[in-house]
Coordinates of C-alpha atoms in Angstrom, one line a residue:
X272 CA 18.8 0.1 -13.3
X273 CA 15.4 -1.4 -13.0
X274 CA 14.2 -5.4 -13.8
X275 CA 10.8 -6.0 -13.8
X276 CA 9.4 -9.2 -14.3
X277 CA 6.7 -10.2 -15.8
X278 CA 7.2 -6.9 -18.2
X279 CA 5.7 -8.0 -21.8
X280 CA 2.2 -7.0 -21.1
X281 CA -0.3 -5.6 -18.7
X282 CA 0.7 -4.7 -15.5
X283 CA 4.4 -5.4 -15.8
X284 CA 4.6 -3.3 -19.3
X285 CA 2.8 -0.6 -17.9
X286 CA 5.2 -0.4 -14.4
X287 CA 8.0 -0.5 -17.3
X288 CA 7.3 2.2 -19.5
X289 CA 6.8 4.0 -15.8
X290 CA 10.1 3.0 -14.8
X291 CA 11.5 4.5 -17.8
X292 CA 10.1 7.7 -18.6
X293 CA 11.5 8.1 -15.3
X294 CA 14.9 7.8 -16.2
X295 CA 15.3 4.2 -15.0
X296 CA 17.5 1.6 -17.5
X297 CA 15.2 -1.0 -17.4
X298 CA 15.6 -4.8 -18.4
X299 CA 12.4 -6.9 -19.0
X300 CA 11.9 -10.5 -18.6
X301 CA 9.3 -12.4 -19.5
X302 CA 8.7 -15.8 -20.8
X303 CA 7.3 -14.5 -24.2
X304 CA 9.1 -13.0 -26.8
X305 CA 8.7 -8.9 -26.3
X306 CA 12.0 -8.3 -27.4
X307 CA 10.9 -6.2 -30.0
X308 CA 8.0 -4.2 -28.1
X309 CA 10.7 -4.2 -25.1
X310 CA 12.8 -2.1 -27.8
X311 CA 10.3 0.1 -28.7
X312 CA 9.7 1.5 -25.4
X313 CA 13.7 2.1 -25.1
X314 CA 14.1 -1.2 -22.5
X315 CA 16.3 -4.0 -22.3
X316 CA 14.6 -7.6 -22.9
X317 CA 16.0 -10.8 -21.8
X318 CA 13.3 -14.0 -22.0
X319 CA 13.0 -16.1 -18.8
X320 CA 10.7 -18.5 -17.3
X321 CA 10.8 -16.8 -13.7
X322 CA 9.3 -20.4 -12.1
X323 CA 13.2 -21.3 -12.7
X324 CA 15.8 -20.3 -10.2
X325 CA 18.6 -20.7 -12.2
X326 CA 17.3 -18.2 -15.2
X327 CA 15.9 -15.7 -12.4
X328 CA 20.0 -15.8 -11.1
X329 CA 20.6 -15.6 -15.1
X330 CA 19.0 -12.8 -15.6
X331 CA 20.0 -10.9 -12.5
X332 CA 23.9 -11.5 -13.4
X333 CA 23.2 -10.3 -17.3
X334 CA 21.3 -7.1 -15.7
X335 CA 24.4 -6.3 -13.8
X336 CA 26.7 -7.3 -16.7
X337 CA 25.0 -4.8 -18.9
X338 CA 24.4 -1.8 -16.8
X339 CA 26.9 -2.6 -13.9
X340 CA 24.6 -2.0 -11.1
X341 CA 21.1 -2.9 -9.9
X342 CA 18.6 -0.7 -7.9
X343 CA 14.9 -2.2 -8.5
X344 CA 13.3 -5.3 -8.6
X345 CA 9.6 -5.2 -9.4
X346 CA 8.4 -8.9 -9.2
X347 CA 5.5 -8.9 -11.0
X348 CA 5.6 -12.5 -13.3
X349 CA 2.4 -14.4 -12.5
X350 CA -0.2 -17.3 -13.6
X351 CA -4.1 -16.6 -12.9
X352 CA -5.8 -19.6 -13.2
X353 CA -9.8 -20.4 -11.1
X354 CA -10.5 -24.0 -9.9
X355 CA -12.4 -25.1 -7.2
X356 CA -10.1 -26.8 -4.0
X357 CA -12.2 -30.0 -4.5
X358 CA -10.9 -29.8 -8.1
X359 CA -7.1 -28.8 -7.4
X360 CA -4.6 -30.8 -9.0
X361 CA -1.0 -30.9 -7.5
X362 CA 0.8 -30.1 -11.1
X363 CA -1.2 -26.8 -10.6
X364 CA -0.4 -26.1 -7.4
X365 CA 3.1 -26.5 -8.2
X366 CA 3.1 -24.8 -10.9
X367 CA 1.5 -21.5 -8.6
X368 CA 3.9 -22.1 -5.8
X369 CA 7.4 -22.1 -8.4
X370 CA 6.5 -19.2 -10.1
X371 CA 5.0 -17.1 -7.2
X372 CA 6.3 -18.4 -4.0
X373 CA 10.3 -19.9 -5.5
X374 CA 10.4 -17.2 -8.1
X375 CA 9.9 -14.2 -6.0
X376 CA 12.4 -16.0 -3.1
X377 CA 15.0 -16.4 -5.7
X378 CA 14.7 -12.4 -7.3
X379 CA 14.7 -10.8 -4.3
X380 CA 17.7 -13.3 -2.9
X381 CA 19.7 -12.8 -6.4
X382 CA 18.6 -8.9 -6.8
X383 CA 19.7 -8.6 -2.8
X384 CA 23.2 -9.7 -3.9
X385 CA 23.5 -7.1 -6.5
X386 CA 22.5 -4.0 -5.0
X387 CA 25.7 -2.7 -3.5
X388 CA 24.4 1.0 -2.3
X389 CA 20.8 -0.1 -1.4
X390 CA 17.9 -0.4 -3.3
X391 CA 14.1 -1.3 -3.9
X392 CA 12.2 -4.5 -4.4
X393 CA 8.3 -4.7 -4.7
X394 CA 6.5 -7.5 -5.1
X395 CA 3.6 -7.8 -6.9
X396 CA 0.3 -10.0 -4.8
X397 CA -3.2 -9.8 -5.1
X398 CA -6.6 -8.7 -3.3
X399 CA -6.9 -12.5 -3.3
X400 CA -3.9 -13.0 -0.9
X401 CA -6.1 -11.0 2.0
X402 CA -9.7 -12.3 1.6
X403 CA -11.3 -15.6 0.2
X404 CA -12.4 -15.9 -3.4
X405 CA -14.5 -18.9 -4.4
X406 CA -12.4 -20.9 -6.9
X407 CA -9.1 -19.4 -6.6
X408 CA -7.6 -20.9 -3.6
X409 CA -4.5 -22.2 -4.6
X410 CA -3.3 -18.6 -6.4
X411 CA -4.2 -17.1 -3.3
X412 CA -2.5 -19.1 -1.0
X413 CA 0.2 -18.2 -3.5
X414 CA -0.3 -14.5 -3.7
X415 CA -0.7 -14.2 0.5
X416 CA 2.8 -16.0 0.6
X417 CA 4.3 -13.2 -1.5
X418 CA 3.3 -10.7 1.4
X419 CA 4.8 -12.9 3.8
X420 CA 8.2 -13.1 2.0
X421 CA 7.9 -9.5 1.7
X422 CA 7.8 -8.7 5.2
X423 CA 10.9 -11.1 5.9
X424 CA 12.8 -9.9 3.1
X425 CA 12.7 -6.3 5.1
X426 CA 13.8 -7.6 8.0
X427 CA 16.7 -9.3 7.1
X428 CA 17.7 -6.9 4.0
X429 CA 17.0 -3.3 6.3
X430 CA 20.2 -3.3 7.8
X431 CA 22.0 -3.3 4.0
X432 CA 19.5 -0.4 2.7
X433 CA 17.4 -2.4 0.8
X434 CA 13.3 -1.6 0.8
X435 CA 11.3 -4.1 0.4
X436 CA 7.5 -4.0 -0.1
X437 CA 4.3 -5.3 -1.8
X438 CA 1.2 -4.4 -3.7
X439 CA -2.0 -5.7 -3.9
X440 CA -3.9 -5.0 -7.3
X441 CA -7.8 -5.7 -7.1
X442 CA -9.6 -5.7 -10.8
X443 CA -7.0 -4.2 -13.0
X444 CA -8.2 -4.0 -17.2
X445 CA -5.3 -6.6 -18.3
X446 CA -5.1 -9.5 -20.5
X447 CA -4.6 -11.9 -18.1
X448 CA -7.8 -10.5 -15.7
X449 CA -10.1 -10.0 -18.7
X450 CA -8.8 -13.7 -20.3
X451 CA -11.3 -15.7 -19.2
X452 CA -15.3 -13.9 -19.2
X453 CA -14.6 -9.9 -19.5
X454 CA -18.2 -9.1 -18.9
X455 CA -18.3 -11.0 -15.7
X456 CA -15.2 -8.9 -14.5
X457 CA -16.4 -5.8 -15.4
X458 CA -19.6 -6.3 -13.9
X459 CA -18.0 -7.3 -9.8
X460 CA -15.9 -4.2 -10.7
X461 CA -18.7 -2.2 -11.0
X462 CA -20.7 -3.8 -8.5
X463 CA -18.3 -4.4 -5.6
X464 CA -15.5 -1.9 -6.1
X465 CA -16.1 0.9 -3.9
X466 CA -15.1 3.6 -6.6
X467 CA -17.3 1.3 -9.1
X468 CA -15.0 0.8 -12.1
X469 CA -11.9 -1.5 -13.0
X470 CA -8.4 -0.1 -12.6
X471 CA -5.8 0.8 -14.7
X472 CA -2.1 -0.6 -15.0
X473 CA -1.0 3.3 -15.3
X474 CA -2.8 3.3 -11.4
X475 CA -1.3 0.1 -10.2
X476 CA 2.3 1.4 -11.8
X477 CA 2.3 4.8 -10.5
X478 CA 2.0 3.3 -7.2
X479 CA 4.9 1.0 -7.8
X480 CA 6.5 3.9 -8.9
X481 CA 6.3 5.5 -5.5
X482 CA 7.6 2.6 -3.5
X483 CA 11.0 2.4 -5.5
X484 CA 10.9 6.2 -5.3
X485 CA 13.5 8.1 -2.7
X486 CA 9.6 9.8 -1.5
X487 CA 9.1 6.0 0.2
X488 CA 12.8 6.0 1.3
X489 CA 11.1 5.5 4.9
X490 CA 8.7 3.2 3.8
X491 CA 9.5 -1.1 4.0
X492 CA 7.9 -4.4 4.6
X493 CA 4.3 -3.0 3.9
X494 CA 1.9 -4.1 1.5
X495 CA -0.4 -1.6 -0.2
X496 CA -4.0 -2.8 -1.5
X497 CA -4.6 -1.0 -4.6
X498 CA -8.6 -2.3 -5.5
X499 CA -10.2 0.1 -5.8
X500 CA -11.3 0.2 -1.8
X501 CA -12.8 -3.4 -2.4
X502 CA -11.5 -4.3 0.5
X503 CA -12.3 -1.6 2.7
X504 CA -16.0 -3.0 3.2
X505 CA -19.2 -3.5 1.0
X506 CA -19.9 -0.8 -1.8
X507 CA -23.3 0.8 -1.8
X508 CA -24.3 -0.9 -5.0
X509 CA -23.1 -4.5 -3.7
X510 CA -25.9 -3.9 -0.6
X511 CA -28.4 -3.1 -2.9
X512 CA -28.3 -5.7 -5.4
X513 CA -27.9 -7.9 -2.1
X514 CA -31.2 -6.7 -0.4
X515 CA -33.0 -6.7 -3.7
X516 CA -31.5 -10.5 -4.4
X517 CA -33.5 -11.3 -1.1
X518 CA -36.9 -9.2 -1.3

């Protein structure tokens, strides 16, 4: 049995439906009402606010009540939200550090628990987490603590079986990416992507699907940039429309 987090929509309803098809039992959560979309795709929905410990312990214990075991954890609830560090406000910041830094520490802590015979947690950061980004400082610091957690949470959950690793989406074609100015996202993922498009959530969940999958059985504490190669240097088109920025 599989819980994802963060399952209603985008990334999270694409790793899902993955999850699924596969033959997994999978319960989403998500602070929206999906129920009914949940239902449609044959999974479980239970609404929770993941920034709160006690419903992330909540919905671990129902997951376990329903299905009796628990393999995966995918913890993929976030918040995107730009400001400058001169304009952070500390309700903000909190509100980055419950739901990304306390909210992943609690799932993997209360999914740990319940995974008797092993099992698989990924954990869901950001190209953000691994290189600086004007105006979105306090997600990243965020995001780069996710990795951190993840590499702990292997060492201290290996000897019990239970994988632990993380992946970092660049530009993925969701809601929550695209919210803000669409043409301005598809334009750096054009630009600066070395493969020059955005990415899917079928790419960023197939790779998810690998990690809980027995092919990573040897594979734990890692974290796996999926952008596109963004972050593998400058693409070709982002040094041209550099030199012809300065001629």
């Amino acid at each position: 049995m599989a819980i994802v987090t963060g399952g209603g929509s985008g990334i999270g309803s694409a790793i899902a439906q993955r999850l699924q098809r596969a033959g997994a039992r999978v319960v989403i959560a998500d602070i929206h009402d999906h129920e009914a979309q949940a239902a449609s795709w044959g999974c479980e929905f239970r609404r929770t606010d993941c920034a709160q410990p006690d419903e992330v312990t909540a919905l671990c214990e129902a997951a376990v009540e329903r299905f009796g075991k628990l393999d995966i954890l995918v913890n993929n609830a976030g918040i995107a939200q730009g400001a400058l560090l001169a304009n952070s406000e500390p309700a903000r910041s909190e509100r980055f550090w419950r739901l990304h830094i306390l909210g992943v520490q609690t799932g993997i802590r209360e999914a740990a628990k319940r995974m008797t015979r092993g099992g698989a947690i990924v954990n869901i950061s950001s190209i953000t987490a691994v290189r600086g980004f004007v105006q979105w400082g306090e997600y990243a610091a965020t995001k780069a603590g996710i990795i951190s957690l993840t590499q702990t949470a292997a060492v201290e959950y290996g000897p019990a079986g239970i994988r632990v690793n993380c992946v970092a989406p660049g530009i993925i074609d969701t809601p929550l990416a695209m919210n803000e100015a669409p043409d301005m996202v598809a334009r750096n993922a054009n630009v600066f992507t070395l493969l020059g498009r955005i990415g899917r959530p079928e790419e960023l969940a197939a790779v998810v699907h690998f990690m809980v999958s027995d092919d990573a059985s040897y594979v734990t504490g890692q974290t796996l940039l999926v952008d596109g190669g963004w972050s593998a240097g400058p693409s070709i088109k982002g040094i041209e429309l550099a030199l012809s920025t300065t001629d």
